[in-house]
Short mmCIF file of C-alpha atoms and ligand atoms in Angstrom, two decimals:
data_model
loop_
_atom_site.label_atom_id
_atom_site.label_comp_id
_atom_site.label_asym_id
_atom_site.label_seq_id
_atom_site.Cartn_x
_atom_site.Cartn_y
_atom_site.Cartn_z
CA MET A 1297 0.00 0.00 0.00
CA ASN A 1298 1.45 3.40 -0.81
CA SER A 1299 1.57 6.33 1.55
CA SER A 1300 -1.56 8.04 0.28
CA LEU A 1301 -3.52 4.86 0.81
CA ARG A 1302 -2.14 4.47 4.27
CA GLN A 1303 -2.77 8.10 5.09
CA ARG A 1304 -6.45 7.81 4.27
CA LYS A 1305 -7.95 6.20 7.30
CA LYS A 1306 -10.35 3.95 5.50
CA VAL A 1307 -11.05 0.35 5.13
CA ALA A 1308 -12.97 -0.80 2.39
CA GLY A 1309 -25.63 -18.55 -2.36
CA VAL A 1310 -26.58 -20.70 -4.40
CA ALA A 1311 -30.10 -21.83 -3.63
CA LEU A 1312 -32.65 -19.36 -4.91
CA PRO A 1313 -36.00 -20.89 -4.09
CA THR A 1314 -38.30 -18.08 -5.06
CA ALA A 1315 -36.15 -16.00 -7.30
CA VAL A 1316 -33.79 -16.88 -10.10
CA LEU A 1317 -30.69 -14.82 -10.74
CA LEU A 1318 -30.01 -14.54 -14.43
CA LEU A 1319 -26.65 -13.34 -15.62
CA VAL A 1320 -27.72 -11.78 -18.88
CA ALA A 1321 -25.66 -9.27 -20.79
CA GLY A 1322 -23.80 -8.30 -17.68
CA ALA A 1323 -26.95 -7.34 -15.82
CA VAL A 1324 -28.66 -8.95 -12.88
CA THR A 1325 -32.26 -9.73 -13.68
CA VAL A 1326 -34.69 -11.15 -11.25
CA GLN A 1327 -37.58 -13.37 -12.17
CA SER A 1328 -40.19 -13.93 -9.56
CA THR A 1329 -41.47 -17.45 -9.62
CA GLY A 1330 -44.14 -17.25 -6.98
CA PRO A 1331 -45.78 -15.16 -4.31
CA ALA A 1332 -43.72 -13.52 -1.60
CA ALA A 1333 -42.14 -16.27 0.46
CA ALA A 1334 -40.05 -16.62 3.58
CA ALA A 1335 -36.96 -14.47 3.98
CA GLU A 1336 -33.89 -15.59 2.08
CA THR A 1337 -31.03 -16.96 4.14
CA THR A 1338 -28.01 -15.85 2.11
CA LEU A 1339 -26.92 -12.38 1.07
CA ARG A 1340 -26.87 -13.32 -2.60
CA ALA A 1341 -30.36 -14.77 -2.62
CA ALA A 1342 -31.83 -11.83 -0.73
CA ALA A 1343 -30.04 -9.37 -3.01
CA ALA A 1344 -31.11 -11.18 -6.16
CA LYS A 1345 -34.70 -11.02 -5.03
CA ALA A 1346 -34.35 -7.26 -4.52
CA GLY A 1347 -32.75 -6.90 -7.96
CA LEU A 1348 -29.13 -6.14 -7.16
CA PHE A 1349 -25.90 -8.05 -6.74
CA PHE A 1350 -24.11 -8.51 -3.43
CA GLY A 1351 -20.44 -9.17 -3.97
CA VAL A 1352 -17.07 -9.55 -2.32
CA ALA A 1353 -13.46 -8.67 -3.06
CA ALA A 1354 -11.60 -11.94 -3.55
CA SER A 1355 -8.15 -13.40 -3.97
CA PRO A 1356 -7.23 -16.81 -5.40
CA ASN A 1357 -6.00 -18.06 -2.01
CA ARG A 1358 -9.30 -17.19 -0.34
CA LEU A 1359 -11.81 -18.91 -2.57
CA HIS A 1360 -13.51 -20.68 0.31
CA PRO A 1361 -17.02 -22.10 -0.17
CA ILE A 1362 -18.52 -19.05 1.50
CA VAL A 1363 -17.61 -16.96 -1.54
CA GLY A 1364 -20.06 -18.75 -3.82
CA GLN A 1365 -22.59 -19.38 -1.08
CA GLU A 1366 -23.06 -15.84 0.15
CA PHE A 1367 -22.10 -13.64 -2.80
CA ASN A 1368 -23.15 -13.40 -6.43
CA GLN A 1369 -20.48 -10.98 -7.58
CA LEU A 1370 -16.71 -11.00 -7.26
CA THR A 1371 -14.09 -8.25 -7.59
CA PRO A 1372 -10.43 -9.31 -7.75
CA GLU A 1373 -8.94 -7.53 -4.75
CA ASN A 1374 -5.49 -7.26 -6.35
CA ASP A 1375 -5.17 -9.70 -9.26
CA MET A 1376 -6.35 -7.45 -12.08
CA LYS A 1377 -4.39 -4.38 -11.09
CA PRO A 1378 -1.70 -3.10 -13.45
CA ASP A 1379 1.11 -4.04 -11.05
CA ARG A 1380 -0.01 -7.66 -11.43
CA ILE A 1381 -0.89 -7.96 -15.08
CA ALA A 1382 0.58 -5.08 -17.14
CA THR A 1383 3.88 -4.98 -18.98
CA SER A 1384 5.56 -1.63 -19.63
CA SER A 1385 4.36 -1.66 -23.24
CA GLY A 1386 0.74 -2.29 -22.27
CA GLY A 1387 0.81 -6.03 -22.79
CA LEU A 1388 -0.46 -8.62 -20.32
CA GLN A 1389 1.47 -10.90 -18.00
CA ASN A 1390 0.76 -13.07 -14.96
CA THR A 1391 -2.95 -13.35 -15.63
CA GLY A 1392 -3.19 -16.68 -13.80
CA GLY A 1393 -4.66 -15.28 -10.59
CA ALA A 1394 -7.22 -13.22 -12.50
CA ASP A 1395 -8.15 -16.25 -14.62
CA THR A 1396 -8.69 -18.30 -11.48
CA LEU A 1397 -11.05 -15.67 -10.11
CA VAL A 1398 -12.98 -15.25 -13.35
CA ASN A 1399 -13.39 -19.03 -13.65
CA HIS A 1400 -14.49 -19.31 -10.05
CA ALA A 1401 -17.07 -16.60 -10.62
CA ARG A 1402 -18.43 -18.36 -13.69
CA SER A 1403 -18.74 -21.71 -12.02
CA ASN A 1404 -20.55 -20.09 -9.08
CA ASN A 1405 -22.83 -17.95 -11.25
CA MET A 1406 -21.29 -14.68 -10.06
CA LEU A 1407 -20.77 -11.43 -11.94
CA VAL A 1408 -17.22 -10.04 -12.14
CA ARG A 1409 -16.22 -6.41 -11.62
CA GLY A 1410 -12.81 -5.94 -13.21
CA HIS A 1411 -10.58 -3.75 -11.08
CA THR A 1412 -8.83 -1.63 -12.35
CA LEU A 1413 -7.37 -0.33 -15.63
CA VAL A 1414 -6.08 3.20 -14.95
CA TRP A 1415 -4.93 4.08 -11.45
CA HIS A 1416 -2.14 6.13 -9.91
CA SER A 1417 -1.51 3.43 -7.31
CA GLN A 1418 -0.35 -0.16 -7.87
CA ALA A 1419 0.51 0.96 -11.40
CA GLY A 1420 3.55 -1.32 -11.64
CA ALA A 1421 5.20 -1.29 -15.06
CA LEU A 1422 2.69 1.25 -16.33
CA GLN A 1423 3.91 3.95 -13.96
CA GLY A 1424 4.65 6.97 -16.16
CA ALA A 1425 3.25 5.36 -19.30
CA SER A 1426 1.81 7.52 -22.10
CA GLN A 1427 -1.86 7.62 -23.01
CA ALA A 1428 -1.02 5.49 -26.05
CA THR A 1429 0.43 2.77 -23.83
CA LEU A 1430 -2.52 3.02 -21.47
CA ASN A 1431 -4.81 2.60 -24.46
CA THR A 1432 -2.92 -0.52 -25.53
CA PHE A 1433 -3.28 -1.96 -22.06
CA ILE A 1434 -6.98 -1.08 -21.90
CA GLY A 1435 -7.55 -2.95 -25.15
CA ASN A 1436 -5.57 -5.99 -24.10
CA ALA A 1437 -7.16 -6.27 -20.68
CA ILE A 1438 -10.75 -5.79 -21.83
CA ASN A 1439 -10.34 -8.26 -24.68
CA ARG A 1440 -8.61 -10.83 -22.46
CA TRP A 1441 -11.82 -11.60 -20.57
CA GLY A 1442 -14.44 -10.03 -22.84
CA SER A 1443 -18.04 -10.19 -21.64
CA ARG A 1444 -17.05 -12.46 -18.77
CA ILE A 1445 -16.37 -9.16 -17.03
CA ALA A 1446 -19.72 -7.51 -16.44
CA TYR A 1447 -18.21 -4.25 -15.20
CA TRP A 1448 -14.71 -2.80 -15.52
CA ASP A 1449 -13.36 0.00 -13.35
CA VAL A 1450 -11.73 1.98 -16.15
CA VAL A 1451 -10.47 4.85 -13.99
CA ASN A 1452 -9.93 4.58 -10.25
CA GLU A 1453 -9.34 7.39 -7.74
CA ALA A 1454 -8.91 10.27 -10.18
CA LEU A 1455 -9.67 12.93 -7.61
CA GLU A 1456 -7.55 14.51 -4.89
CA ASP A 1457 -7.95 13.95 -1.14
CA ASN A 1458 -9.21 16.50 1.40
CA ASN A 1459 -12.36 17.55 -0.44
CA THR A 1460 -10.62 19.99 -2.78
CA GLY A 1461 -12.73 18.95 -5.77
CA ARG A 1462 -9.57 18.90 -7.87
CA ARG A 1463 -8.05 16.05 -9.79
CA ARG A 1464 -4.91 14.41 -8.55
CA ASN A 1465 -1.69 15.54 -10.10
CA GLN A 1466 -0.06 12.15 -9.67
CA TRP A 1467 0.54 10.07 -12.76
CA PRO A 1468 -1.56 9.44 -14.88
CA HIS A 1469 -3.44 12.65 -14.09
CA SER A 1470 -0.33 14.71 -14.71
CA MET A 1471 -1.03 13.94 -18.39
CA ASN A 1472 -4.11 16.16 -18.14
CA ARG A 1473 -3.78 19.57 -19.76
CA ASP A 1474 -6.11 22.47 -19.04
CA ALA A 1475 -5.53 24.46 -22.24
CA ASN A 1476 -7.54 27.56 -21.35
CA GLY A 1477 -6.81 27.40 -17.62
CA ASP A 1478 -10.45 27.44 -16.55
CA GLY A 1479 -9.96 24.70 -13.97
CA ASP A 1480 -11.61 21.90 -15.86
CA PHE A 1481 -10.46 19.50 -18.54
CA PHE A 1482 -13.59 19.51 -20.63
CA ASP A 1483 -12.72 22.07 -23.30
CA ALA A 1484 -11.35 21.84 -26.83
CA GLY A 1485 -7.58 21.58 -26.60
CA ASP A 1486 -7.63 19.95 -23.16
CA THR A 1487 -6.18 16.50 -22.76
CA ASP A 1488 -7.96 14.34 -20.26
CA VAL A 1489 -6.80 10.91 -19.19
CA ILE A 1490 -10.28 10.10 -17.94
CA ARG A 1491 -12.00 10.96 -21.20
CA ASP A 1492 -9.34 9.37 -23.35
CA SER A 1493 -9.26 6.14 -21.35
CA PHE A 1494 -13.05 5.84 -21.44
CA ILE A 1495 -13.18 6.57 -25.17
CA ARG A 1496 -10.65 3.80 -25.75
CA ALA A 1497 -12.49 1.39 -23.47
CA LYS A 1498 -15.81 2.13 -25.17
CA GLN A 1499 -14.25 1.55 -28.60
CA VAL A 1500 -12.96 -1.84 -27.50
CA VAL A 1501 -16.31 -2.84 -26.01
CA GLN A 1502 -18.18 -1.79 -29.13
CA ALA A 1503 -15.71 -3.31 -31.58
CA GLY A 1504 -15.92 -6.63 -29.75
CA GLY A 1505 -19.70 -6.54 -29.32
CA LEU A 1506 -19.13 -6.95 -25.59
CA THR A 1507 -21.73 -6.45 -22.89
CA THR A 1508 -19.13 -5.13 -20.44
CA LYS A 1509 -20.12 -1.91 -18.70
CA LEU A 1510 -17.54 0.76 -17.95
CA CYS A 1511 -17.26 2.34 -14.51
CA ILE A 1512 -15.45 5.18 -12.79
CA ASN A 1513 -14.63 4.48 -9.16
CA ASP A 1514 -13.60 6.70 -6.25
CA TYR A 1515 -13.77 7.20 -2.47
CA ASP A 1516 -15.02 10.03 -0.27
CA VAL A 1517 -17.65 10.69 -2.93
CA GLU A 1518 -20.51 8.97 -1.10
CA GLY A 1519 -22.43 11.87 0.43
CA LEU A 1520 -23.69 15.15 -0.93
CA THR A 1521 -21.96 16.64 2.09
CA VAL A 1522 -19.09 15.75 4.41
CA ARG A 1523 -18.84 16.22 8.17
CA GLY A 1524 -20.33 19.50 9.29
CA GLY A 1525 -22.53 19.84 6.23
CA THR A 1526 -19.79 21.16 3.96
CA PRO A 1527 -20.58 20.37 0.31
CA ASN A 1528 -18.78 17.28 -0.90
CA ARG A 1529 -16.67 18.89 -3.59
CA LYS A 1530 -15.06 15.60 -4.52
CA ALA A 1531 -18.49 14.09 -5.19
CA ASN A 1532 -19.46 17.16 -7.18
CA ALA A 1533 -16.33 16.87 -9.31
CA LEU A 1534 -17.09 13.22 -9.99
CA TYR A 1535 -20.62 14.15 -10.90
CA ASP A 1536 -19.36 16.70 -13.44
CA ILE A 1537 -17.09 14.09 -14.98
CA VAL A 1538 -19.89 11.56 -15.30
CA ARG A 1539 -22.31 14.12 -16.70
CA THR A 1540 -19.78 15.41 -19.22
CA TYR A 1541 -18.63 11.99 -20.40
CA ARG A 1542 -21.90 10.16 -19.89
CA GLN A 1543 -21.79 8.69 -23.39
CA TYR A 1544 -18.76 6.59 -22.41
CA ILE A 1545 -19.51 5.92 -18.74
CA ASP A 1546 -22.06 3.28 -17.75
CA CYS A 1547 -21.54 3.00 -14.02
CA VAL A 1548 -20.11 4.74 -10.98
CA GLY A 1549 -18.50 3.03 -8.02
CA PHE A 1550 -18.62 4.70 -4.64
CA GLN A 1551 -15.93 2.79 -2.81
CA ALA A 1552 -17.75 3.32 0.49
CA HIS A 1553 -14.85 2.73 2.86
CA PHE A 1554 -16.62 4.44 5.74
CA ASN A 1555 -14.67 5.58 8.78
CA ASP A 1556 -14.19 8.60 11.02
CA ASN A 1557 -12.25 10.70 8.55
CA PRO A 1558 -14.36 13.88 8.12
CA ASN A 1559 -14.78 13.12 4.43
CA SER A 1560 -15.46 9.40 4.88
CA ILE A 1561 -18.36 9.39 7.29
CA ILE A 1562 -21.85 8.11 6.57
CA THR A 1563 -24.05 11.14 5.98
CA ASN A 1564 -27.83 11.26 5.80
CA ASP A 1565 -27.66 12.41 2.21
CA LEU A 1566 -26.01 9.24 0.93
CA GLN A 1567 -29.20 8.14 -0.78
CA ALA A 1568 -29.77 11.53 -2.38
CA ASN A 1569 -26.25 11.45 -3.80
CA ILE A 1570 -26.73 7.94 -5.18
CA GLN A 1571 -29.99 9.17 -6.68
CA ARG A 1572 -28.45 12.16 -8.45
CA PHE A 1573 -25.89 9.93 -10.18
CA ALA A 1574 -28.63 7.43 -11.01
CA ASP A 1575 -30.60 10.28 -12.54
CA LEU A 1576 -27.78 10.69 -15.05
CA GLY A 1577 -28.69 7.21 -16.26
CA VAL A 1578 -25.66 5.36 -14.88
CA GLU A 1579 -25.74 2.40 -12.55
CA VAL A 1580 -24.31 3.08 -9.11
CA HIS A 1581 -22.40 0.51 -7.08
CA LEU A 1582 -21.14 0.64 -3.52
CA SER A 1583 -18.03 -1.00 -4.81
CA GLU A 1584 -15.69 -1.57 -1.85
CA LEU A 1585 -17.87 -1.34 1.23
CA ASP A 1586 -16.49 -1.66 4.72
CA ILE A 1587 -17.53 0.26 7.84
CA ASP A 1588 -15.12 1.05 10.64
CA ASP A 1589 -16.02 -0.51 13.97
CA ASP A 1590 -13.16 0.97 15.92
CA LEU A 1591 -14.77 1.59 19.27
CA SER A 1592 -12.14 4.07 20.32
CA ASN A 1593 -13.32 6.51 17.66
CA ASN A 1594 -16.79 5.40 16.80
CA ASP A 1595 -17.86 8.85 15.81
CA ILE A 1596 -19.24 7.83 12.45
CA GLY A 1597 -22.55 7.14 14.08
CA ALA A 1598 -24.44 4.30 15.69
CA GLY A 1599 -23.22 0.73 15.94
CA GLN A 1600 -21.72 -1.02 12.97
CA ALA A 1601 -24.76 -3.15 12.23
CA GLU A 1602 -27.02 -0.11 12.15
CA ASN A 1603 -24.57 1.69 9.92
CA TYR A 1604 -24.57 -1.24 7.51
CA ARG A 1605 -28.35 -1.26 7.57
CA LYS A 1606 -28.47 2.42 6.72
CA VAL A 1607 -26.02 2.12 3.84
CA VAL A 1608 -27.72 -0.92 2.32
CA ARG A 1609 -31.10 0.81 2.62
CA ALA A 1610 -29.80 3.88 0.79
CA CYS A 1611 -28.81 1.66 -2.13
CA LEU A 1612 -32.01 -0.36 -2.09
CA ASN A 1613 -34.06 2.81 -2.27
CA VAL A 1614 -32.52 3.80 -5.60
CA ALA A 1615 -33.48 1.49 -8.44
CA LYS A 1616 -30.27 2.12 -10.36
CA CYS A 1617 -28.08 1.26 -7.36
CA THR A 1618 -27.50 -2.18 -8.82
CA GLY A 1619 -24.87 -3.68 -6.58
CA ILE A 1620 -22.97 -3.68 -3.32
CA THR A 1621 -19.55 -5.26 -2.88
CA VAL A 1622 -17.90 -5.72 0.51
CA TRP A 1623 -14.13 -5.36 0.47
CA GLY A 1624 -13.28 -8.79 1.82
CA ILE A 1625 -14.92 -11.62 3.73
CA SER A 1626 -13.72 -11.25 7.29
CA ASP A 1627 -12.22 -8.60 9.53
CA SER A 1628 -8.95 -10.39 10.10
CA GLU A 1629 -8.41 -10.84 6.36
CA SER A 1630 -9.34 -7.26 5.51
CA TRP A 1631 -6.85 -4.70 4.18
CA ARG A 1632 -7.78 -2.67 7.29
CA SER A 1633 -8.18 -5.41 9.82
CA SER A 1634 -7.86 -3.08 12.82
CA GLU A 1635 -11.12 -1.38 11.87
CA ARG A 1636 -13.07 -4.65 11.90
CA GLY A 1637 -15.16 -3.32 9.05
CA LEU A 1638 -16.65 -6.45 7.48
CA LEU A 1639 -19.54 -8.89 7.92
CA PHE A 1640 -17.70 -11.94 9.26
CA SER A 1641 -15.14 -12.65 11.95
CA GLY A 1642 -12.81 -15.65 11.84
CA GLY A 1643 -10.63 -16.57 8.91
CA ASN A 1644 -9.16 -19.09 6.57
CA GLY A 1645 -12.49 -20.62 5.60
CA ASN A 1646 -13.87 -20.71 9.13
CA TYR A 1647 -16.10 -17.66 9.39
CA GLN A 1648 -18.67 -16.44 11.89
CA LYS A 1649 -21.50 -14.09 11.01
CA LYS A 1650 -21.41 -10.77 12.85
CA ALA A 1651 -24.36 -8.61 13.85
CA ALA A 1652 -23.58 -6.56 10.75
CA TYR A 1653 -24.18 -9.64 8.58
CA HIS A 1654 -27.64 -10.19 10.06
CA ALA A 1655 -28.52 -6.52 9.67
CA VAL A 1656 -27.54 -6.57 5.99
CA LEU A 1657 -29.43 -9.78 5.30
CA ASP A 1658 -32.51 -8.44 7.05
CA GLU A 1659 -32.41 -5.17 5.14
CA LEU A 1660 -31.92 -6.92 1.79
CA ASN A 1661 -34.88 -9.14 2.56
CA LYS A 1662 -37.09 -6.08 2.95
CA GLY A 1663 -36.45 -5.31 -0.72
CA ARG A 1664 -36.58 -2.02 -2.50
CA SER A 1665 -38.90 0.76 -1.48
CA ALA A 1666 -41.36 2.20 -3.97
CA THR A 1667 -41.21 5.54 -2.23
CA PRO A 1668 -37.74 6.92 -1.48
CA PRO A 1669 -37.90 8.52 1.96
CA THR A 1670 -35.63 11.44 1.08
CA THR A 1671 -37.90 12.48 -1.78
CA PRO A 1672 -41.35 12.08 -0.25
CA PRO A 1673 -44.45 12.56 -2.36
CA VAL A 1674 -45.40 16.19 -2.76
CA THR A 1675 -48.50 16.74 -0.69
CA SER A 1676 -48.22 20.37 0.38
CA ASP A 1677 -48.83 22.15 -2.95
CA PRO A 1678 -52.42 21.87 -4.11
CA PRO A 1679 -52.54 20.56 -7.65
CA THR A 1680 -53.59 23.06 -10.30
CA THR A 1681 -55.86 20.53 -11.96
CA PRO A 1682 -58.21 18.27 -10.03
CA PRO A 1683 -56.43 15.06 -9.04
CA THR A 1684 -57.41 11.95 -10.92
CA ALA A 1685 -58.34 8.70 -9.29
CA GLY A 1686 -55.94 6.73 -11.52
CA CYS A 1687 -52.34 7.77 -12.11
CA SER A 1688 -50.31 10.32 -14.00
CA ALA A 1689 -46.82 10.19 -15.47
CA THR A 1690 -44.13 12.68 -16.33
CA VAL A 1691 -40.86 12.19 -18.22
CA SER A 1692 -37.50 13.80 -17.61
CA LEU A 1693 -34.74 13.34 -20.15
CA ASN A 1694 -30.99 13.24 -20.16
CA SER A 1695 -30.00 13.33 -23.83
CA TRP A 1696 -26.77 13.29 -25.78
CA THR A 1697 -26.02 13.07 -29.48
CA GLY A 1698 -27.63 9.87 -30.67
CA GLY A 1699 -29.07 8.68 -27.39
CA PHE A 1700 -30.87 9.43 -24.16
CA VAL A 1701 -31.98 8.15 -20.79
CA ALA A 1702 -35.58 8.84 -19.79
CA THR A 1703 -36.76 8.78 -16.19
CA VAL A 1704 -40.52 8.40 -15.87
CA ARG A 1705 -42.30 9.27 -12.64
CA VAL A 1706 -45.62 7.53 -12.06
CA THR A 1707 -47.82 9.18 -9.44
CA ALA A 1708 -51.00 7.69 -8.03
CA GLY A 1709 -54.10 9.91 -8.08
CA THR A 1710 -56.57 10.36 -5.24
CA SER A 1711 -56.89 6.61 -4.54
CA PRO A 1712 -54.34 3.89 -3.88
CA ILE A 1713 -53.45 1.79 -6.92
CA ASN A 1714 -52.18 -1.77 -7.26
CA GLY A 1715 -50.53 -1.53 -10.64
CA TRP A 1716 -49.86 0.86 -13.51
CA ASN A 1717 -49.16 0.96 -17.21
CA VAL A 1718 -47.50 3.82 -19.08
CA GLN A 1719 -47.82 4.14 -22.84
CA LEU A 1720 -45.48 6.34 -24.86
CA THR A 1721 -45.13 6.96 -28.55
CA LEU A 1722 -41.52 7.32 -29.67
CA PRO A 1723 -40.53 9.44 -32.65
CA SER A 1724 -39.62 7.42 -35.73
CA GLY A 1725 -35.98 6.32 -35.68
CA THR A 1726 -35.93 6.08 -31.89
CA THR A 1727 -35.42 2.69 -30.23
CA VAL A 1728 -35.50 1.62 -26.60
CA THR A 1729 -32.38 -0.40 -25.78
CA ASN A 1730 -33.05 -1.24 -22.15
CA ALA A 1731 -35.34 -0.42 -19.27
CA TRP A 1732 -35.23 -0.76 -15.50
CA SER A 1733 -37.83 -0.96 -12.76
CA ALA A 1734 -40.58 -1.73 -15.31
CA ASN A 1735 -41.69 -4.47 -17.69
CA ARG A 1736 -41.47 -3.27 -21.27
CA THR A 1737 -43.44 -4.18 -24.39
CA GLY A 1738 -42.08 -2.96 -27.73
CA THR A 1739 -38.92 -1.04 -28.60
CA THR A 1740 -40.14 1.38 -31.31
CA GLY A 1741 -43.31 3.31 -32.08
CA THR A 1742 -45.83 2.87 -29.28
CA VAL A 1743 -44.20 1.20 -26.29
CA GLN A 1744 -45.71 0.16 -22.98
CA PHE A 1745 -44.16 -0.03 -19.53
CA SER A 1746 -45.89 -1.67 -16.60
CA ASN A 1747 -44.96 -2.04 -12.97
CA VAL A 1748 -42.75 -4.81 -11.64
CA SER A 1749 -43.54 -6.72 -8.45
CA TYR A 1750 -42.16 -4.16 -6.01
CA ASN A 1751 -43.38 -0.83 -7.42
CA GLY A 1752 -46.99 -1.41 -8.48
CA SER A 1753 -48.70 -0.56 -5.21
CA LEU A 1754 -48.80 3.16 -4.50
CA ASN A 1755 -50.82 5.04 -1.94
CA ALA A 1756 -52.79 8.08 -3.05
CA GLY A 1757 -50.34 10.78 -4.15
CA GLN A 1758 -47.27 8.57 -3.92
CA TYR A 1759 -44.92 8.07 -6.82
CA THR A 1760 -42.34 5.67 -8.11
CA GLU A 1761 -39.88 5.98 -10.97
CA PHE A 1762 -38.69 3.74 -13.77
CA GLY A 1763 -36.26 4.43 -16.56
CA PHE A 1764 -35.27 3.46 -20.02
CA GLN A 1765 -32.39 4.12 -22.34
CA GLY A 1766 -32.64 4.55 -26.08
CA THR A 1767 -30.93 5.49 -29.29
CA GLY A 1768 -32.13 8.39 -31.40
CA ALA A 1769 -33.92 11.44 -30.05
CA ALA A 1770 -36.67 11.40 -27.45
CA THR A 1771 -38.56 14.57 -28.28
CA GLY A 1772 -42.23 15.16 -27.61
CA LEU A 1773 -42.85 12.17 -25.35
CA THR A 1774 -46.35 12.30 -23.86
CA PRO A 1775 -46.86 9.50 -21.37
CA VAL A 1776 -50.35 8.14 -20.76
CA CYS A 1777 -50.79 6.38 -17.42
CA THR A 1778 -53.49 3.83 -16.61
CA ALA A 1779 -53.91 2.40 -13.13
CA SER A 1780 -55.30 -0.92 -12.01
C1 LIG B 2275 -6.34 -2.56 -1.57
C2 LIG B 2275 -6.24 -4.04 -1.29
O1 LIG B 2275 -7.34 -4.42 -0.51
C3 LIG B 2275 -4.97 -4.35 -0.57
O2 LIG B 2275 -4.79 -5.74 -0.45
C4 LIG B 2275 -3.77 -3.76 -1.32
O3 LIG B 2275 -2.60 -3.94 -0.57
C5 LIG B 2275 -3.99 -2.27 -1.55
O4 LIG B 2275 -5.20 -2.08 -2.24
N1 LIG B 2275 -9.18 1.40 -3.07
C6 LIG B 2275 -9.14 0.50 -4.11
C7 LIG B 2275 -8.66 -0.88 -3.86
O5 LIG B 2275 -9.62 0.81 -5.21
O6 LIG B 2275 -8.02 -1.41 -4.97
C8 LIG B 2275 -7.76 -0.95 -2.65
O7 LIG B 2275 -7.47 -2.31 -2.39
C9 LIG B 2275 -8.43 -0.28 -1.49
C10 LIG B 2275 -8.68 1.17 -1.76
#
């Protein structure tokens, strides 16, 4: 671990009786096969039922049975980092450990998050490499495992510590050039290692017809604010990057190594921050979760189990928060063992569930909420038109050249509803490529979206949201909502 890592005080199932986890095109899909049943007894089964993955950071020497039993996603803790697998010319070497992990994930029906292509730390032979060499490495690494990697962290930890909102100036970020000196790297003439690495990664994915999704990953970006209510400038900078380069970025990882550093605490606006990234149309992951349980400085809030519960709930409440990964199995085998930040004690295959484990399982079993608590239904302003007994729908768009993400809000009228259907007519040439939190019929022309199991029942005035992504333009969409 290098000094900056040390300086940051942070840590980081198989039987599915009533739900089936499908690993399709890199996405977790859940099929309900019956009425609500008893609570699931493993993290992976409970998560699958709620429509997200629950994963673990893993190493080849720690592939104990618990890995496949409890988790349905795996991130190589160290075996896909450049210092393991990159040569100085951007070639690959020593991929054996990574292969072992990818194979283990496949045979246990787990997704893989590749970690990580461009990073200032653990850069190994790539330290100081040019963008051209980075691009060569990006191509080699993505093609090595293809769609067996559902998500790749393309850029890790691009932003500076201490809530400055600036980028790091360590390699590779020293390759950035701010041509007009306006403090960002988004203008003509600027060079930007983030943009250029994502463009390369996207090219490789598209050329290979891969389903791999491309993520940017960072820490201390979890809340809208940090301790004391100061705006989280690091999160805001990440948000600007994702918004600006949205066409290349599919997912955002909040590392979520929570501890008592002022910028690493669990704030009440975690869910709202997840939501604002989700509203850009990207998936959000809590990609390296661990929560400090150091009793001598337990000023990050209540007990560890309650903190886990809170964090898992924040993710569950945002439909596009599609996965949580804990950064190791047990405290003693964690990169920050003194903080006892994980879900199990014990080691070497012999693990005991902690209170935090039971809290997480319980929270996952409650499933997603149709009504996010931080954005309650608007009840104070009287509507300008008389409320309807059925439902209404509104669309908000995030568009770019050639594509868009639409977020549709469905609001119940004056009576509770048990289900809804939204019909939309797309302009000609526009095609829906995927949808979330709704069942979809049709991809062009008139398309229909109906509720899924967890978001059909709404009380009077309550709303839920679903989304879809498409190619082409999404102008003039007029949703028609029917309730049942
Ligand atoms: C850590 C590993 O857990 C350690 O084993 C290794 O010595 C250092 O790196 N952010 C990241 C992870 O993105 O890759 C780091 O993993 C933890 C911080």
